[in-house]
mmCIF file of C-alpha atoms in Angstrom:
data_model
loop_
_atom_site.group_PDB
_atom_site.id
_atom_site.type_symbol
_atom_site.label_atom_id
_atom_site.label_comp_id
_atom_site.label_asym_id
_atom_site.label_seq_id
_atom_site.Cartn_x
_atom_site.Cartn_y
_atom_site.Cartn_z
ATOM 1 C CA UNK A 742 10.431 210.686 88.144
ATOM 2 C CA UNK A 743 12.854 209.442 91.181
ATOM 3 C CA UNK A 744 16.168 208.015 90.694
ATOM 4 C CA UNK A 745 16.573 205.034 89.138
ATOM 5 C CA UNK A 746 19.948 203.476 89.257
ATOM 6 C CA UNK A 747 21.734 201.107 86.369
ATOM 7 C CA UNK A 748 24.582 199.039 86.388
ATOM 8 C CA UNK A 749 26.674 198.369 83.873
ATOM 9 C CA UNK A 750 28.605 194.681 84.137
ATOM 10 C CA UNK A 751 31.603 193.749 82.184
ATOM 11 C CA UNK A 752 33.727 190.861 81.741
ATOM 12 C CA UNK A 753 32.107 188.223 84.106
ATOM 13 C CA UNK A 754 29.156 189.615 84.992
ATOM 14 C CA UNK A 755 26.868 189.352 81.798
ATOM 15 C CA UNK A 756 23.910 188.383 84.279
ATOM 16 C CA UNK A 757 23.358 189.831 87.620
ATOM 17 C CA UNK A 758 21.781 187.478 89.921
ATOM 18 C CA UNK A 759 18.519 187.825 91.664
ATOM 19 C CA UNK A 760 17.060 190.532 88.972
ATOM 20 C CA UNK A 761 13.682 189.589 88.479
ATOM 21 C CA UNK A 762 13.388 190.929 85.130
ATOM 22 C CA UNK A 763 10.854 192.610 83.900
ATOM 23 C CA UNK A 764 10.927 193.424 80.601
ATOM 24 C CA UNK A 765 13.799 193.435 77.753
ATOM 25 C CA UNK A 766 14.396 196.916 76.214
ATOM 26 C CA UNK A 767 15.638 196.961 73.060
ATOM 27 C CA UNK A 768 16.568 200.402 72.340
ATOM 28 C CA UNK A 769 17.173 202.310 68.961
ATOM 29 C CA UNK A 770 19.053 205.451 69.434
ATOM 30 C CA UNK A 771 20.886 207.658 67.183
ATOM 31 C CA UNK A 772 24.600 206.195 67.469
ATOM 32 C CA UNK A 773 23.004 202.328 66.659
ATOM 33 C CA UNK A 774 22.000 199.667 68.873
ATOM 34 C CA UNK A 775 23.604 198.997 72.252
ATOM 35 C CA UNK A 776 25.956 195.788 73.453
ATOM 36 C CA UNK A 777 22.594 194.015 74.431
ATOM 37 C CA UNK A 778 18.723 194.916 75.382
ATOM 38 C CA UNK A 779 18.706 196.787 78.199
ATOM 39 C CA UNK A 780 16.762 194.379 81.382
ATOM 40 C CA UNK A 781 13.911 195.884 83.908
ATOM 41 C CA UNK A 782 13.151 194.400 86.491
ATOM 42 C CA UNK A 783 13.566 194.580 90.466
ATOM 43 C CA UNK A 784 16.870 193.593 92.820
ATOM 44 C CA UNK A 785 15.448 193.564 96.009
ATOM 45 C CA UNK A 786 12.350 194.908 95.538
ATOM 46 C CA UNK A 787 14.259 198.318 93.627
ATOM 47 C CA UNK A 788 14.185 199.346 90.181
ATOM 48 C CA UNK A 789 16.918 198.268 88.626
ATOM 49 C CA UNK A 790 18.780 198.463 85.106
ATOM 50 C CA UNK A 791 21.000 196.073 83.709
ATOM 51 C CA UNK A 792 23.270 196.293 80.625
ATOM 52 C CA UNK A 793 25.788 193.741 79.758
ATOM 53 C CA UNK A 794 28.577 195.814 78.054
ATOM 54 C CA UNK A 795 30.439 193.280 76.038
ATOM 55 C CA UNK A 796 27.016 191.192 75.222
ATOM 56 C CA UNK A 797 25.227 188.488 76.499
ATOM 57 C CA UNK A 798 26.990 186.310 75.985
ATOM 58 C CA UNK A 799 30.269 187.821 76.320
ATOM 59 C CA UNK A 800 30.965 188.426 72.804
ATOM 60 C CA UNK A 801 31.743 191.972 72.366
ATOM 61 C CA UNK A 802 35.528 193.331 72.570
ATOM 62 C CA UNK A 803 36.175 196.710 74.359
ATOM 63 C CA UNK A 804 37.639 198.600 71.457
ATOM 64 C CA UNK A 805 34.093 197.312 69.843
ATOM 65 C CA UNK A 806 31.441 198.118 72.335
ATOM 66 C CA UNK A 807 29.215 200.943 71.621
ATOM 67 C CA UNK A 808 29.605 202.973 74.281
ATOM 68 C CA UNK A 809 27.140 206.092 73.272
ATOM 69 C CA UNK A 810 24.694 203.857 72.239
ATOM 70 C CA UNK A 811 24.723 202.123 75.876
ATOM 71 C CA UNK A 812 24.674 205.231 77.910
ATOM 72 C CA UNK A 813 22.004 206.886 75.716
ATOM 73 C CA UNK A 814 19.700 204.081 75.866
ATOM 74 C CA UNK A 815 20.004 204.016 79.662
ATOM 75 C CA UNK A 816 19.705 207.779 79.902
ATOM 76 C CA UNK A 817 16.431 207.011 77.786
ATOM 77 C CA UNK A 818 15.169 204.732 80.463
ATOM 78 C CA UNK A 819 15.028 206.932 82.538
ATOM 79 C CA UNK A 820 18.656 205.631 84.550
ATOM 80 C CA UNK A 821 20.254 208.945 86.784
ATOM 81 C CA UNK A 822 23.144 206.885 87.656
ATOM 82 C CA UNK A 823 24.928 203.928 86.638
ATOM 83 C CA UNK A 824 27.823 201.817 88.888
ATOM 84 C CA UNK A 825 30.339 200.240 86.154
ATOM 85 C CA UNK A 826 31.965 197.099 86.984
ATOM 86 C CA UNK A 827 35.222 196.503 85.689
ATOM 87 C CA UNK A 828 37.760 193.858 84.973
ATOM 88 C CA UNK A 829 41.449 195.780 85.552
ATOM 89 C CA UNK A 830 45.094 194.424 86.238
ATOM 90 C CA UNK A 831 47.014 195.472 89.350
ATOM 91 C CA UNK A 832 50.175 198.272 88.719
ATOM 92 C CA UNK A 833 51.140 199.898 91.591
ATOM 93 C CA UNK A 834 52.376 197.168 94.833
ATOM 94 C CA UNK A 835 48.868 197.127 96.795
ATOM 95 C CA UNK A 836 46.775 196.776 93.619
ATOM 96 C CA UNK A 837 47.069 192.950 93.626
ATOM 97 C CA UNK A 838 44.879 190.255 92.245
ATOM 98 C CA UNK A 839 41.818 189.627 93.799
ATOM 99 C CA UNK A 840 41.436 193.346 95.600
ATOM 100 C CA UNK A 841 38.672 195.541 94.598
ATOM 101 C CA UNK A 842 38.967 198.887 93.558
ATOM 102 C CA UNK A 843 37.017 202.029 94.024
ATOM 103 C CA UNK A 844 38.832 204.312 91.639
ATOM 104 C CA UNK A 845 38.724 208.104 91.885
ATOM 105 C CA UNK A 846 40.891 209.327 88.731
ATOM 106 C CA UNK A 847 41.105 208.066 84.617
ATOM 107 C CA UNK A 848 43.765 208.280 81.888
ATOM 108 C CA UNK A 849 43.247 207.778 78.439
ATOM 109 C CA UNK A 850 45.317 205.614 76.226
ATOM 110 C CA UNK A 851 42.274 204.962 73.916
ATOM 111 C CA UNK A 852 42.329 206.069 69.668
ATOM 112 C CA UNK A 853 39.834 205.671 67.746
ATOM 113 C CA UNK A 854 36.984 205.553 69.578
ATOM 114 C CA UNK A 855 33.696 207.475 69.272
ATOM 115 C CA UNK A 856 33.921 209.039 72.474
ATOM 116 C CA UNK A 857 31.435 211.974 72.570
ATOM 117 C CA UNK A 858 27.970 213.117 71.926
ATOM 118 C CA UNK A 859 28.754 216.197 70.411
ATOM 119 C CA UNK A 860 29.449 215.633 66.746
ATOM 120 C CA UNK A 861 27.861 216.277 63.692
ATOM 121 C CA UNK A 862 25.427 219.125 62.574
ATOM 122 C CA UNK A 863 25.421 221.078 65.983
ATOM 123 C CA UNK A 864 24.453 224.416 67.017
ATOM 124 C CA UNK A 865 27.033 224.860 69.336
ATOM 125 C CA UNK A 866 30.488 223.408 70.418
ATOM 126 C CA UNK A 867 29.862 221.596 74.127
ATOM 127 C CA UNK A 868 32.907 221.237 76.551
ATOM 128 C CA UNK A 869 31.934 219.709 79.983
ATOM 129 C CA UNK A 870 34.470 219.159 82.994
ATOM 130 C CA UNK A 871 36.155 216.591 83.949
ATOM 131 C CA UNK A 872 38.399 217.087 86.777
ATOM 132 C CA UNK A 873 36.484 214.738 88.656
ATOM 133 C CA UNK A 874 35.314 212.281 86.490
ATOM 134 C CA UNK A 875 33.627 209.783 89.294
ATOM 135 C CA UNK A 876 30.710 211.184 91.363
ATOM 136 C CA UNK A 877 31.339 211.348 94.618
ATOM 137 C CA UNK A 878 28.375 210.212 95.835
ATOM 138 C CA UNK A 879 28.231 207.565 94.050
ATOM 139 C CA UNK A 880 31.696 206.310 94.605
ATOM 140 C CA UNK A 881 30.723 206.661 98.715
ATOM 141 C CA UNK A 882 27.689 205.042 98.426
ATOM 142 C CA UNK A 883 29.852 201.722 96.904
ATOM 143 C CA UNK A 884 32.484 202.254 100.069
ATOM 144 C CA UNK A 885 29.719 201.981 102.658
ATOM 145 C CA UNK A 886 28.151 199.079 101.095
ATOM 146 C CA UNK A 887 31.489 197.313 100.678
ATOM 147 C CA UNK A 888 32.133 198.461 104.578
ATOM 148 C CA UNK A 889 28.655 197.179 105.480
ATOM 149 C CA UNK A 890 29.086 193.639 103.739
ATOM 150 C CA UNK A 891 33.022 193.607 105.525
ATOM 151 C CA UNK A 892 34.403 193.572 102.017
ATOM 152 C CA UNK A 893 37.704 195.105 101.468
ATOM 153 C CA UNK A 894 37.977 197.963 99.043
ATOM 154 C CA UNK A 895 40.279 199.982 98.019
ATOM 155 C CA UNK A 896 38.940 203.793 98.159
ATOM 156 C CA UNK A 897 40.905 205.740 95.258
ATOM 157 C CA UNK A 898 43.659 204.840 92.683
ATOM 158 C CA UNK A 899 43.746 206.379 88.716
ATOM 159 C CA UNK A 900 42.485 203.782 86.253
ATOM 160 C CA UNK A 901 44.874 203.610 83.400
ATOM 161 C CA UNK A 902 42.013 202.684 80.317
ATOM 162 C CA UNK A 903 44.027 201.256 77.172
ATOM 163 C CA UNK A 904 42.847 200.152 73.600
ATOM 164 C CA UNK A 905 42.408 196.612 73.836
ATOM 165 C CA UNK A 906 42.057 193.762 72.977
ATOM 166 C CA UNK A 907 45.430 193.004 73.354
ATOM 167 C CA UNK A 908 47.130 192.946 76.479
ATOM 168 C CA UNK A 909 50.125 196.138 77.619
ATOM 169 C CA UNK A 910 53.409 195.520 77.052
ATOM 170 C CA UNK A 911 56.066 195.669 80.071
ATOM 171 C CA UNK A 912 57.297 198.408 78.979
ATOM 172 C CA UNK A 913 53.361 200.361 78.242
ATOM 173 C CA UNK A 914 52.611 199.680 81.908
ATOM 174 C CA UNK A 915 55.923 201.074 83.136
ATOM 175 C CA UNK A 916 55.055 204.422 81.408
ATOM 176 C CA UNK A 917 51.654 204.022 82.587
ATOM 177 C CA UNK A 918 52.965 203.366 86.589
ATOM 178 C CA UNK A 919 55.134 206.818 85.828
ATOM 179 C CA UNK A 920 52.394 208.673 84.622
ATOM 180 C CA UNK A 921 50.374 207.300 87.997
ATOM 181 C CA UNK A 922 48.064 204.894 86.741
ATOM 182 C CA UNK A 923 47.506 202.104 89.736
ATOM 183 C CA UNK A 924 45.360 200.319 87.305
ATOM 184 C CA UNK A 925 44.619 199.254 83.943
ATOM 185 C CA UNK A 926 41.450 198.172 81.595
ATOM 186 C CA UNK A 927 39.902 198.141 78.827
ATOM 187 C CA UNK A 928 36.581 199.834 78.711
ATOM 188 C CA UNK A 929 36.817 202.578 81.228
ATOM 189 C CA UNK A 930 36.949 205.015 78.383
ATOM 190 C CA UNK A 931 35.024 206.537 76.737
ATOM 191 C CA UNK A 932 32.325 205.533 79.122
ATOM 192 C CA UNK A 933 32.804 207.817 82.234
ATOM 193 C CA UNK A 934 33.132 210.925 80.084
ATOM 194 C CA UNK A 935 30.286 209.886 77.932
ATOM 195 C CA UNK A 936 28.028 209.639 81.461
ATOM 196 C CA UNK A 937 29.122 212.968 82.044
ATOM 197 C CA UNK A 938 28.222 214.272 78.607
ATOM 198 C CA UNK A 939 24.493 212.851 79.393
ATOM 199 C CA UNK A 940 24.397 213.835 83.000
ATOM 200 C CA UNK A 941 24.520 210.403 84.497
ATOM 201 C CA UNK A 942 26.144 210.120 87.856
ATOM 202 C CA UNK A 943 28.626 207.668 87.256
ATOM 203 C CA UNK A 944 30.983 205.443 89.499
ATOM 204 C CA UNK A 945 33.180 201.884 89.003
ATOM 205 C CA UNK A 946 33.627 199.194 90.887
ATOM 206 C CA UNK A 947 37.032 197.241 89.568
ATOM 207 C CA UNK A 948 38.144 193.665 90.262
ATOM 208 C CA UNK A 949 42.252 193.481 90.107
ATOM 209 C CA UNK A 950 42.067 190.185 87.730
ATOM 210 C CA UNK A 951 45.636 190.146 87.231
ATOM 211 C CA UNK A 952 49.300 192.139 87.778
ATOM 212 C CA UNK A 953 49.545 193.967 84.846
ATOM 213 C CA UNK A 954 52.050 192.843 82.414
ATOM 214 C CA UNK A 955 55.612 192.643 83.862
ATOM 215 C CA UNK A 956 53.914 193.158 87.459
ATOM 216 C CA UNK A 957 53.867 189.851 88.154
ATOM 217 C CA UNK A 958 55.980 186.105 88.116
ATOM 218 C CA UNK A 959 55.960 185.120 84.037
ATOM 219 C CA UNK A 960 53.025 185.964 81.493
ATOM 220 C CA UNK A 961 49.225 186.458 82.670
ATOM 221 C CA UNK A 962 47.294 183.146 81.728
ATOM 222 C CA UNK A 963 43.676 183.124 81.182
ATOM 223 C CA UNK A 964 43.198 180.647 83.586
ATOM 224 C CA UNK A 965 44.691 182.858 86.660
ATOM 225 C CA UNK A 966 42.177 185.622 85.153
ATOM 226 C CA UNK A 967 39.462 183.602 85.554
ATOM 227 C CA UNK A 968 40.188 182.630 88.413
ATOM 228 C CA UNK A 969 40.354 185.906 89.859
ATOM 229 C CA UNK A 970 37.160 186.944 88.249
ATOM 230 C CA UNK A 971 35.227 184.362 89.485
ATOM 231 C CA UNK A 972 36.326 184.894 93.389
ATOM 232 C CA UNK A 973 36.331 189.083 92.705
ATOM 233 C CA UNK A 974 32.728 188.948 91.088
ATOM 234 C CA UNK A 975 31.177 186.703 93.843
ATOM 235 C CA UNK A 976 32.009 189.911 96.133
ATOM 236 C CA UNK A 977 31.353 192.280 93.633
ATOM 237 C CA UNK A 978 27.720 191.090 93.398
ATOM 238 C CA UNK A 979 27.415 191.449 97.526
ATOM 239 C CA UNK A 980 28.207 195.077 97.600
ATOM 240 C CA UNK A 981 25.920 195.882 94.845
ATOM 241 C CA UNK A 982 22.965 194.126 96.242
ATOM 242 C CA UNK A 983 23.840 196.329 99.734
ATOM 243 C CA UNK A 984 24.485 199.359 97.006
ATOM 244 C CA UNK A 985 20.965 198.852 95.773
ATOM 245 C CA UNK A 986 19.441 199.011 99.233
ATOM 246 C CA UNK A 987 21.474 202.096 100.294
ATOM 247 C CA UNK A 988 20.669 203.921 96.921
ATOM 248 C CA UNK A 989 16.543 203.138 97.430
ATOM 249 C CA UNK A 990 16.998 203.736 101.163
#
């Protein structure tokens, strides 16, 4: 079978326009049932899978999402890679509201969290590598479609992926900045290594929502979140219609 390409939205993207759906997976799998059924269907004339990660609606908090089960289903549908959009603050001084980011490195601040496959009655202990834990391709194929729809992007930066649901401290994102995070969210983790664990080429696309927590003038307000999302996602959905293209192309 060819490739077939998912994408996995987050906070403000629960619904990707112009999918002409298909059909509604609901998948079983062995870690439980995933954030939502999994939609079929075509974006511009391509194959396409679509997984909302908190829900549909938005219901879902990041420490709560079942990651394995998401990835597994969409490894069961056949998906060979998967572009994750994201919802991060801005740390370092170019990472400011309203830029996208194309990220190329991942910390983990997470606990608790199921975050592999490999568990239980096994024959064998698994390790895989994860020096790299964005494929390249993948992360060049969202930089040309960003360059082809003129949208800004920023090509790199380490994505600094903290429990949740609360927001980071002042202090939490000055340790993070030292330890070289540029960004920070919620759900980066255990997602990318759990895509690596199945053999899904994997990528993100981030929308800066916010300056991280003592980054900016005051405390973060919803309402300058949402604001942010709602201009960021309007460009986020251009490059991945052009993404889709390129990928099929």
């Amino acid at each position: 079978m060819s490739d077939t390409l998912a994408i996995i939205g987050g906070t403000g993207l629960t619904q990707l326009p112009g999918l002409t759906i298909s059909k509604a997976h609901d998948v079983q799998t062995p870690f439980g049932s995933p954030s939502a059924p999994i939609l079929e269907g075509e974006l511009d004339g391509h194959r396409v899978l679509f997984l909302a990660r908190h829900g549909h609606p938005h219901r879902i908090p990041p420490h709560q999402v079942n990651y394995r089960a998401n990835l597994w289903a969409l490894q069961n549908l056949y998906a060979t890679d998967v572009i994750a959009v994201t919802a991060v603050g801005g740390i370092t001084h170019n990472m400011a509201a309203r830029k996208l980011v194309v990220p190329i490195q991942i910390i983990d601040y997470t606990y608790g969290r199921d975050n592999t496959i490999f568990e239980g009655e096994l024959s064998q202990v698994t390790h895989v590598d994860f020096s790299y834990p964005y494929t390249e391709s993948l992360r060049q194929l969202l930089l040309k479609a960003a360059k082809q729809v003129d949208e800004p992007v920023i090509n790199g930066g380490v994505y600094g992926a903290t429990q949740g649901p609360r927001l980071e401290t002042a202090a939490e994102i000055f340790r993070m900045e030292q330890d070289g995070c540029d960004v920070v969210g919620m759900t980066g983790m255990p997602e990318t290594v759990l895509a690596r664990e199945l053999k899904l080429r994997y990528a993100a696309l981030s929308v800066i929502v916010n300056p991280a927590a003592g980054k900016g003038e005051g405390v973060i307000t919803i309402k300058e979140i949402e604001e942010n999302l709602d201009d960021g996602m309007e460009r986020v959905k251009r490059i991945l219609h052009t993404a889709v293209d390129q990928f099929y192309g």
